[in-house]
Coordinates of C-alpha atoms and ligand atoms in Angstrom, one line a residue:
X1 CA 117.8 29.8 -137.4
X2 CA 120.6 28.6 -135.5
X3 CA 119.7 25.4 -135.8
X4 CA 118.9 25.6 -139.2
X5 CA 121.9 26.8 -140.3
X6 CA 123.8 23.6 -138.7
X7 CA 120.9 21.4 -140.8
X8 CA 121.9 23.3 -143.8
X9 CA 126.4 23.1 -143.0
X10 CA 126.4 19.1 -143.0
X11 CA 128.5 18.2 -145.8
X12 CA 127.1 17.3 -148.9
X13 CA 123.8 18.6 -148.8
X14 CA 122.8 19.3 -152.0
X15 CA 121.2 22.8 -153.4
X16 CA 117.6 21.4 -154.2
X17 CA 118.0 18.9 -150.7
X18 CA 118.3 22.8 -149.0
X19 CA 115.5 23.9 -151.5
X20 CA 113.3 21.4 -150.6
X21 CA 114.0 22.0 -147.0
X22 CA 113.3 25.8 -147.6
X23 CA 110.0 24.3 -148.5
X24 CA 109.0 22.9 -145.7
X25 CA 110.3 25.4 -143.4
X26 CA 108.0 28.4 -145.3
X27 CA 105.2 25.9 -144.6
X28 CA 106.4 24.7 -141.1
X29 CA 107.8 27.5 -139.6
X30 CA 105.9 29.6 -136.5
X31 CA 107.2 32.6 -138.2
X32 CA 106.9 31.4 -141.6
X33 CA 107.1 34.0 -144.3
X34 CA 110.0 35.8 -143.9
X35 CA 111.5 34.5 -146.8
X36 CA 114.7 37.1 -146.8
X37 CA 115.9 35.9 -143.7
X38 CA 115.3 31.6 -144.6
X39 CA 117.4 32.6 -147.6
X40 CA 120.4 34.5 -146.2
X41 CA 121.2 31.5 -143.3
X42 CA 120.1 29.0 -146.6
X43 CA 122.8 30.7 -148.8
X44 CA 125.3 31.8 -145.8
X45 CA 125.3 28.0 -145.5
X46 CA 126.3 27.5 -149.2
X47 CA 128.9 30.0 -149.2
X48 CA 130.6 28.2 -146.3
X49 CA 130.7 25.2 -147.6
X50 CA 130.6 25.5 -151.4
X51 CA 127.6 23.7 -153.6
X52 CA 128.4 19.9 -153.8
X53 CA 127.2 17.9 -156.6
X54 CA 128.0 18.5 -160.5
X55 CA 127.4 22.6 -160.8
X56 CA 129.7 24.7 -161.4
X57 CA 130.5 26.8 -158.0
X58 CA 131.4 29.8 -160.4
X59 CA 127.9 29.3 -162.0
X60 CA 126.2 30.6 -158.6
X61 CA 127.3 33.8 -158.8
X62 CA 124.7 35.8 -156.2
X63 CA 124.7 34.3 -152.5
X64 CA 122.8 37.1 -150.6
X65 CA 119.2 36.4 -152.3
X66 CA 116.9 33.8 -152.8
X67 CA 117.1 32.7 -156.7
X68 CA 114.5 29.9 -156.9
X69 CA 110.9 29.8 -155.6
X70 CA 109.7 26.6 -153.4
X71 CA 108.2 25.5 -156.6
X72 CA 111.3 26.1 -157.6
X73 CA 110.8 28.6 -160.4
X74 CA 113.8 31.1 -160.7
X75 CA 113.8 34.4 -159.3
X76 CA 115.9 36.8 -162.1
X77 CA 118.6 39.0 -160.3
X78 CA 121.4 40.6 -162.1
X79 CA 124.7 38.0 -161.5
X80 CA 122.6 35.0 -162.2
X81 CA 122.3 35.0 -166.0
X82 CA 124.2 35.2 -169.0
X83 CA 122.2 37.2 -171.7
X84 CA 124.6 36.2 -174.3
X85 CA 123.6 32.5 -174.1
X86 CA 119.8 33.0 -173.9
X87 CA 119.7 35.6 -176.2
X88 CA 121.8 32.9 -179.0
X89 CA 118.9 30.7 -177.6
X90 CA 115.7 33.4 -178.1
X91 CA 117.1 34.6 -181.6
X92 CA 116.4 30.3 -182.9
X93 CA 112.5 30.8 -181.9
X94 CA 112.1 34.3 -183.8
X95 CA 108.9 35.2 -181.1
X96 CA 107.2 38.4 -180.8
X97 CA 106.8 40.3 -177.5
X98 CA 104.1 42.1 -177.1
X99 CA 103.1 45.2 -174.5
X100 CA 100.5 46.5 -173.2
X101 CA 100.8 49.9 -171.6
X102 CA 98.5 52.6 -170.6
X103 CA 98.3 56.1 -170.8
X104 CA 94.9 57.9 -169.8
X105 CA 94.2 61.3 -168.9
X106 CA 97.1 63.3 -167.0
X107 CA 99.4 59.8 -168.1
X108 CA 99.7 61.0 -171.5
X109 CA 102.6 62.8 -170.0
X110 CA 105.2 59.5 -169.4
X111 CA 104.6 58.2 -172.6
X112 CA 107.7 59.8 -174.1
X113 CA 110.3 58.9 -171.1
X114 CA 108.3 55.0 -171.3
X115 CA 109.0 54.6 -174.8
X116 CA 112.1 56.1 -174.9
X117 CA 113.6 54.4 -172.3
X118 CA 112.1 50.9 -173.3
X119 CA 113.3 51.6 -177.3
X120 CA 116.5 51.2 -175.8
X121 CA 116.4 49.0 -173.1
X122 CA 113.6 46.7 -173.5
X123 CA 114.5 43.5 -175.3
X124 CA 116.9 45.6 -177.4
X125 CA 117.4 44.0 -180.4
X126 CA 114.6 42.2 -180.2
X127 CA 111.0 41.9 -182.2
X128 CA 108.5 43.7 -179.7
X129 CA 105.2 45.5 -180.2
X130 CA 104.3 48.2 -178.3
X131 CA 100.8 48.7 -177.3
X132 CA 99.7 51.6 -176.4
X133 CA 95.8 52.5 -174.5
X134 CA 95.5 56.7 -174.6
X135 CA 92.5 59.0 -174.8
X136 CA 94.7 61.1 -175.9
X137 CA 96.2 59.7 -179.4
X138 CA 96.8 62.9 -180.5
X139 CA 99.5 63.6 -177.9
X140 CA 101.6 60.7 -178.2
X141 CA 104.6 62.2 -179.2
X142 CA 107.1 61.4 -182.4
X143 CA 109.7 58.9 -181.2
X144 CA 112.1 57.2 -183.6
X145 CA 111.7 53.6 -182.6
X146 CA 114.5 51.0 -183.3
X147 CA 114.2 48.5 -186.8
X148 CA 112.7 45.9 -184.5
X149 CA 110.4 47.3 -182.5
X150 CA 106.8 48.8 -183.6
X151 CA 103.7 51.5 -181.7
X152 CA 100.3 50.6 -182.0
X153 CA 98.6 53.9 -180.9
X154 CA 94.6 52.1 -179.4
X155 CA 92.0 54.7 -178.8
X156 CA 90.3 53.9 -175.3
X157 CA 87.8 55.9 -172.8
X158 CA 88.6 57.1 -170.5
X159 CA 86.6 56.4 -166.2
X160 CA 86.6 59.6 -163.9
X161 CA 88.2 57.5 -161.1
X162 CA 91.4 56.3 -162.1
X163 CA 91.1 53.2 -159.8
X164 CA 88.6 52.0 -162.7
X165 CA 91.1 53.2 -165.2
X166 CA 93.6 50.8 -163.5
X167 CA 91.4 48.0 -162.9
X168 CA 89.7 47.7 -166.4
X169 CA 93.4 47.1 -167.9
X170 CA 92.8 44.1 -167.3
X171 CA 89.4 43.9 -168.9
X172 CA 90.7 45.3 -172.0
X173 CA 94.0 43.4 -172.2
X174 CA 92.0 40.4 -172.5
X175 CA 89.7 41.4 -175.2
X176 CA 92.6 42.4 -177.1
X177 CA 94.3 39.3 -176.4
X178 CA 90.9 37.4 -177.8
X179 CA 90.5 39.5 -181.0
X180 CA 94.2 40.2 -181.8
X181 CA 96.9 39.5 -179.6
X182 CA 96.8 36.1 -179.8
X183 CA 97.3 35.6 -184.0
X184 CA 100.2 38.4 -183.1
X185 CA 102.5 38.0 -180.7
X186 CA 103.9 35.2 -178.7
X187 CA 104.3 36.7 -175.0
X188 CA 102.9 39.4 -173.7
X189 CA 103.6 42.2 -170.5
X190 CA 101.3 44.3 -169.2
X191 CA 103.4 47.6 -167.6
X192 CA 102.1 50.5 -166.1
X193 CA 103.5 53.7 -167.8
X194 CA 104.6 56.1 -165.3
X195 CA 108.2 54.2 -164.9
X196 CA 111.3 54.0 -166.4
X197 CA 114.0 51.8 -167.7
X198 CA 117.8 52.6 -166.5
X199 CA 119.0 49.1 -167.8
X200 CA 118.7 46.5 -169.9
X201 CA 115.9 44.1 -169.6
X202 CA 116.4 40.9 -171.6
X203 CA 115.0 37.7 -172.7
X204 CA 115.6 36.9 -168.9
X205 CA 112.2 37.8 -168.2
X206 CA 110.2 35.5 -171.2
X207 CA 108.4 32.4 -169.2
X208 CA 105.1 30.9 -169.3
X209 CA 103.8 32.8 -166.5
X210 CA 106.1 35.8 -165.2
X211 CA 105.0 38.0 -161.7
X212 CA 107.5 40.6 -160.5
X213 CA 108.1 40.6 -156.6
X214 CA 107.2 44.0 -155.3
X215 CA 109.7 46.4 -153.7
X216 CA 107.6 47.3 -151.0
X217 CA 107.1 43.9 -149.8
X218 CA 109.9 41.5 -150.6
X219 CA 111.4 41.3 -146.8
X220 CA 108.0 41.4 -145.2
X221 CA 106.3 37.8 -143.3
X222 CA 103.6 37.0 -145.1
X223 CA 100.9 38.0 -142.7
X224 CA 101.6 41.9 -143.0
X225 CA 101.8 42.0 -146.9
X226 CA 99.4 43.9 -148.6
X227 CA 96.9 41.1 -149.4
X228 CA 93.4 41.4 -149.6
X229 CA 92.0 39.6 -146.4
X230 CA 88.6 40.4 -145.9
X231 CA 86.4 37.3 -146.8
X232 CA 83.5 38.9 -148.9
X233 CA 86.1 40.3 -152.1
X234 CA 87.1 38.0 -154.9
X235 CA 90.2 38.8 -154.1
X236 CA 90.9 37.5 -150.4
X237 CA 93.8 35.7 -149.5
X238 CA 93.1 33.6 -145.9
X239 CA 94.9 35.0 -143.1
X240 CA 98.4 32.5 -142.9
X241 CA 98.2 32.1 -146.9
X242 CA 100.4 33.6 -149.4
X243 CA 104.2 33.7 -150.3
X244 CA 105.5 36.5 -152.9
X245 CA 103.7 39.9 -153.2
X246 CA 103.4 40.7 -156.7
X247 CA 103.6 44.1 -158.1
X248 CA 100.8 45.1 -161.1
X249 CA 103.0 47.3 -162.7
X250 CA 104.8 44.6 -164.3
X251 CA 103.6 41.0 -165.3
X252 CA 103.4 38.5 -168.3
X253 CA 104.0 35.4 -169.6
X254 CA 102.2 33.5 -172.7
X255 CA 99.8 35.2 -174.7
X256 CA 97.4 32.0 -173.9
X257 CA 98.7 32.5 -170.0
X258 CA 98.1 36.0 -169.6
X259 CA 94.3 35.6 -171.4
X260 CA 93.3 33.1 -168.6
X261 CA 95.2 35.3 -165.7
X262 CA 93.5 39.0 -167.3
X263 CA 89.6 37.1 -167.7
X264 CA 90.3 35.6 -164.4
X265 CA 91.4 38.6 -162.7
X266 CA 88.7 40.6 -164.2
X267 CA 85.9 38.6 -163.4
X268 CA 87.0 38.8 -159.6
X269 CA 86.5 42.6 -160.4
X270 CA 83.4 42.5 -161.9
X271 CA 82.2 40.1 -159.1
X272 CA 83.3 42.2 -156.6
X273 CA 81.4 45.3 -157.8
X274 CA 78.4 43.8 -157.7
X275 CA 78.5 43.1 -154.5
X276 CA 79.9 47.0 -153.8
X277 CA 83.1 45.6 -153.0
X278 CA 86.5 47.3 -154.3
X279 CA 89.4 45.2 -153.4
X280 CA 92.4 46.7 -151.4
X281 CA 94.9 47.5 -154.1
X282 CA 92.0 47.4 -156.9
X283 CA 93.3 44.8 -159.3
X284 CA 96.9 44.6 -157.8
X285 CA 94.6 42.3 -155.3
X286 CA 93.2 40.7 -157.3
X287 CA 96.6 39.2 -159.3
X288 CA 97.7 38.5 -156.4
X289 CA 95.3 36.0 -155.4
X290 CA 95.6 34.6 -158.6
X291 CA 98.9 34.4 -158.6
X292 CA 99.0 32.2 -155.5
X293 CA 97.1 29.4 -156.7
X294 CA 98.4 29.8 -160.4
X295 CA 102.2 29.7 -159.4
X296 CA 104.5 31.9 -162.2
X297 CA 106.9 30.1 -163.8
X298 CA 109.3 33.0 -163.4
X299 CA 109.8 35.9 -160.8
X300 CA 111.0 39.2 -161.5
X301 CA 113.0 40.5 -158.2
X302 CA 112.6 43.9 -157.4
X303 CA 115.7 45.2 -159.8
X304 CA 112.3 44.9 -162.3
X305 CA 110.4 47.0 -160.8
X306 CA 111.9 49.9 -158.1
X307 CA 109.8 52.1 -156.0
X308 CA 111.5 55.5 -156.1
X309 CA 110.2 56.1 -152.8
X310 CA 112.7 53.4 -151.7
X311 CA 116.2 53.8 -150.1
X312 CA 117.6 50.8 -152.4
X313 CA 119.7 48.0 -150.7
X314 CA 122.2 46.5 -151.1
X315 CA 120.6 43.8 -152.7
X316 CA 119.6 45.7 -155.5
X317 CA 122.6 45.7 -157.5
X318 CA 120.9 47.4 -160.7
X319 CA 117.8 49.5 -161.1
X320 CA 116.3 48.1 -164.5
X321 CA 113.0 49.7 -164.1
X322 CA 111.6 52.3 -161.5
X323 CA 108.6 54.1 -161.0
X324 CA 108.8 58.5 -161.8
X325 CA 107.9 60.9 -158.8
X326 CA 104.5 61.6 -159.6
X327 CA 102.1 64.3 -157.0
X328 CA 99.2 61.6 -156.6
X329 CA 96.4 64.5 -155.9
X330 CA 98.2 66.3 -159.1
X331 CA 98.1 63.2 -161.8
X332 CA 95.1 61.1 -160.8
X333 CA 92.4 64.2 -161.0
Ligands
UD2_1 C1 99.8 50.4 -158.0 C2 100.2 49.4 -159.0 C3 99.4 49.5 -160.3 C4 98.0 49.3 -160.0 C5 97.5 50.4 -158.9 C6 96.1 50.1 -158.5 C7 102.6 48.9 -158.6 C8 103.9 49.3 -158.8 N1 101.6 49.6 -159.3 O1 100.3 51.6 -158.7 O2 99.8 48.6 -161.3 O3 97.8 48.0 -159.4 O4 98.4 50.3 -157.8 O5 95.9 50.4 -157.1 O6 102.3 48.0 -157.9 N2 96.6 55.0 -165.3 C9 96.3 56.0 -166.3 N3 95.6 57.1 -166.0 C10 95.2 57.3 -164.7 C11 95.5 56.4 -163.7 C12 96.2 55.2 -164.1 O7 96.7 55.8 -167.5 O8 94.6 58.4 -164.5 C13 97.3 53.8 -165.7 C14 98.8 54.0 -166.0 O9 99.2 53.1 -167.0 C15 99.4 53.7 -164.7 C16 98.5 52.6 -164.2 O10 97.2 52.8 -164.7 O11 100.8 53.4 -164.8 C17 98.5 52.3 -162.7 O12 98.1 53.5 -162.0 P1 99.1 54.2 -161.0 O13 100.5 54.1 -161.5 O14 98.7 55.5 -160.6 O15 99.0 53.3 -159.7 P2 100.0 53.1 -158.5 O16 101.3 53.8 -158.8 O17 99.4 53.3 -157.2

């Protein structure tokens, strides 16, 4: 790293010279993969020297975390946006966002702290359709939602093992997207319902293809995250592949993006129970995989999705969205 650093310090090395060189060193590196440590002697560098070339140094606001991919897509953390300027942007397209959530069985019970917290927070002022998956339509509770936003209440059965519940989301999210979702909105996010919103989350997220790097796993080398690796499941990443761990909870992108990425997904799942296989993290796997060779546009960090089971960094300079305590043996049966 030493002597990475001194590559990085020469004068006038550009940001996307040290991007590309980031590149190389995730592929090239013995101990490739640790992507928190390449970043903080890439952007100790920077801060020593200032960014050459025509930006703006006051434009680069955040110099302790990585904010662009090696495909160089952009990795959202709060002090590297301006809402007011992409929101004046957003409002000239007039799209709809839609949302898939689910709430099955014992989940019926974070509907109301979901859609109260994401009336307020999500895309606030913004067109957005809320879809929401219960066996339970009769206990979704009243909630005044704001001018812009709507509540589509979908009947669905319910599976005696919630893995199944989890995994066919993605089933069912496609369907929907074939038969309806695609004539009525224009992006769409699939979020799991037992979290909460604590702050705003903005047209910062809306890309093509949109994965949100999970808490658990954002500082770890690529070889421990939680991949799938055994060969025989859809879903198995090589030993030495793999970059970003995605979390399920949270993911989107185009309606036409998130149709291929859902059918895709599903199809590993389908694939792999007929061969008796259930993938690690059911069909957290399984995006994962797909995620890898289909590379997001976008990255959510971790601020998008917070494990309360965390201690939060530093880092993590605002909780958007985090998950609720939940008693797994309590909720799941
Ligand atoms: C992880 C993933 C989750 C999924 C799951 C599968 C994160 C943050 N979450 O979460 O997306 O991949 O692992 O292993 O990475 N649900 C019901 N009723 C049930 C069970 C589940 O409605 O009885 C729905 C609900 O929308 C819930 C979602 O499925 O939010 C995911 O289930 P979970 O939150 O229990 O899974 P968890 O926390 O292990």
């Amino acid at each position: 790293f030493h002597l990475q650093e001194d590559i990085f310090r020469e004068k006038n090395t550009t940001f996307f010279i040290q991007l590309s060189l980031m590149d190389k060193l995730l592929h090239n590196c013995p101990k490739e993969g640790h992507l928190h440590l390449i970043l903080k002697s890439l952007m100790l560098a920077n801060d020593r020297e200032g960014i050459s070339g025509p930006l703006d140094p006051s434009l680069i606001q955040r110099t302790d975390v990585l904010l662009v991919s090696p495909w160089l897509a952009p990795i959202v953390w709060e002090g590297t946006f301006n809402r007011d300027i992409l929101n004046a942007q957003y409002r000239q397209k007039n799209f709809v966002v839609g949302v898939a959530t689910f709430a099955v069985k014992k989940y019926v019970r974070f509907i109301e702290g979901f859609l109260g917290s994401a009336n307020k927070f999500f895309l606030s002022g913004h067109r957005v359709n809320f879809y929401l998956f219960t066996d339970h339509p009769e206990k979704v509770p009243s909630i005044n939602l704001a001018p812009e936003k709507r509540l589509f209440i979908i009947p669905v059965q319910n599976y005696s093992r919630w893995q199944d519940i989890s995994m066919n989301r993605m089933d069912i999210i496609s369907n929907h997207i074939h038969s309806h979702w695609r004539y009525e909105v224009d992006y769409l996010y699939s979020m799991d319902i037992d979290v909460q919103m604590f702050e705003h989350i903005g047209v910062e997220i809306i890309d093509t293809l949109v994965g949100t790097i999970s808490s658990w796993q954002y500082t770890k080398p690529r070889d421990s995250n939680s991949y799938e690796r055994h060969p025989e499941s859809r879903a198995a990443i090589p030993h030495g592949e793999g970059d970003f761990y995605y979390a399920a909870s949270f993911y989107g992108g185009s309606v036409s993006e998130v149709y291929k990425l859902t059918t895709a997904c599903f199809k590993g799942v389908t694939e792999d129970r007929a061969n008796g296989i259930e993938a690690k993290w059911h069909e957290e796997s399984h995006l994962n995989k797909y995620l890898l060779y289909h590379k997001p546009t976008r990255l959510l960090s971790p601020e998008y999705y917070w494990d309360e089971e965390l201690i939060r960094p530093r880092i993590i300079r605002v909780k958007r969205l985090s998950s609720v305590r939940k008693d797994l043996q309590e909720v799941r049966f």
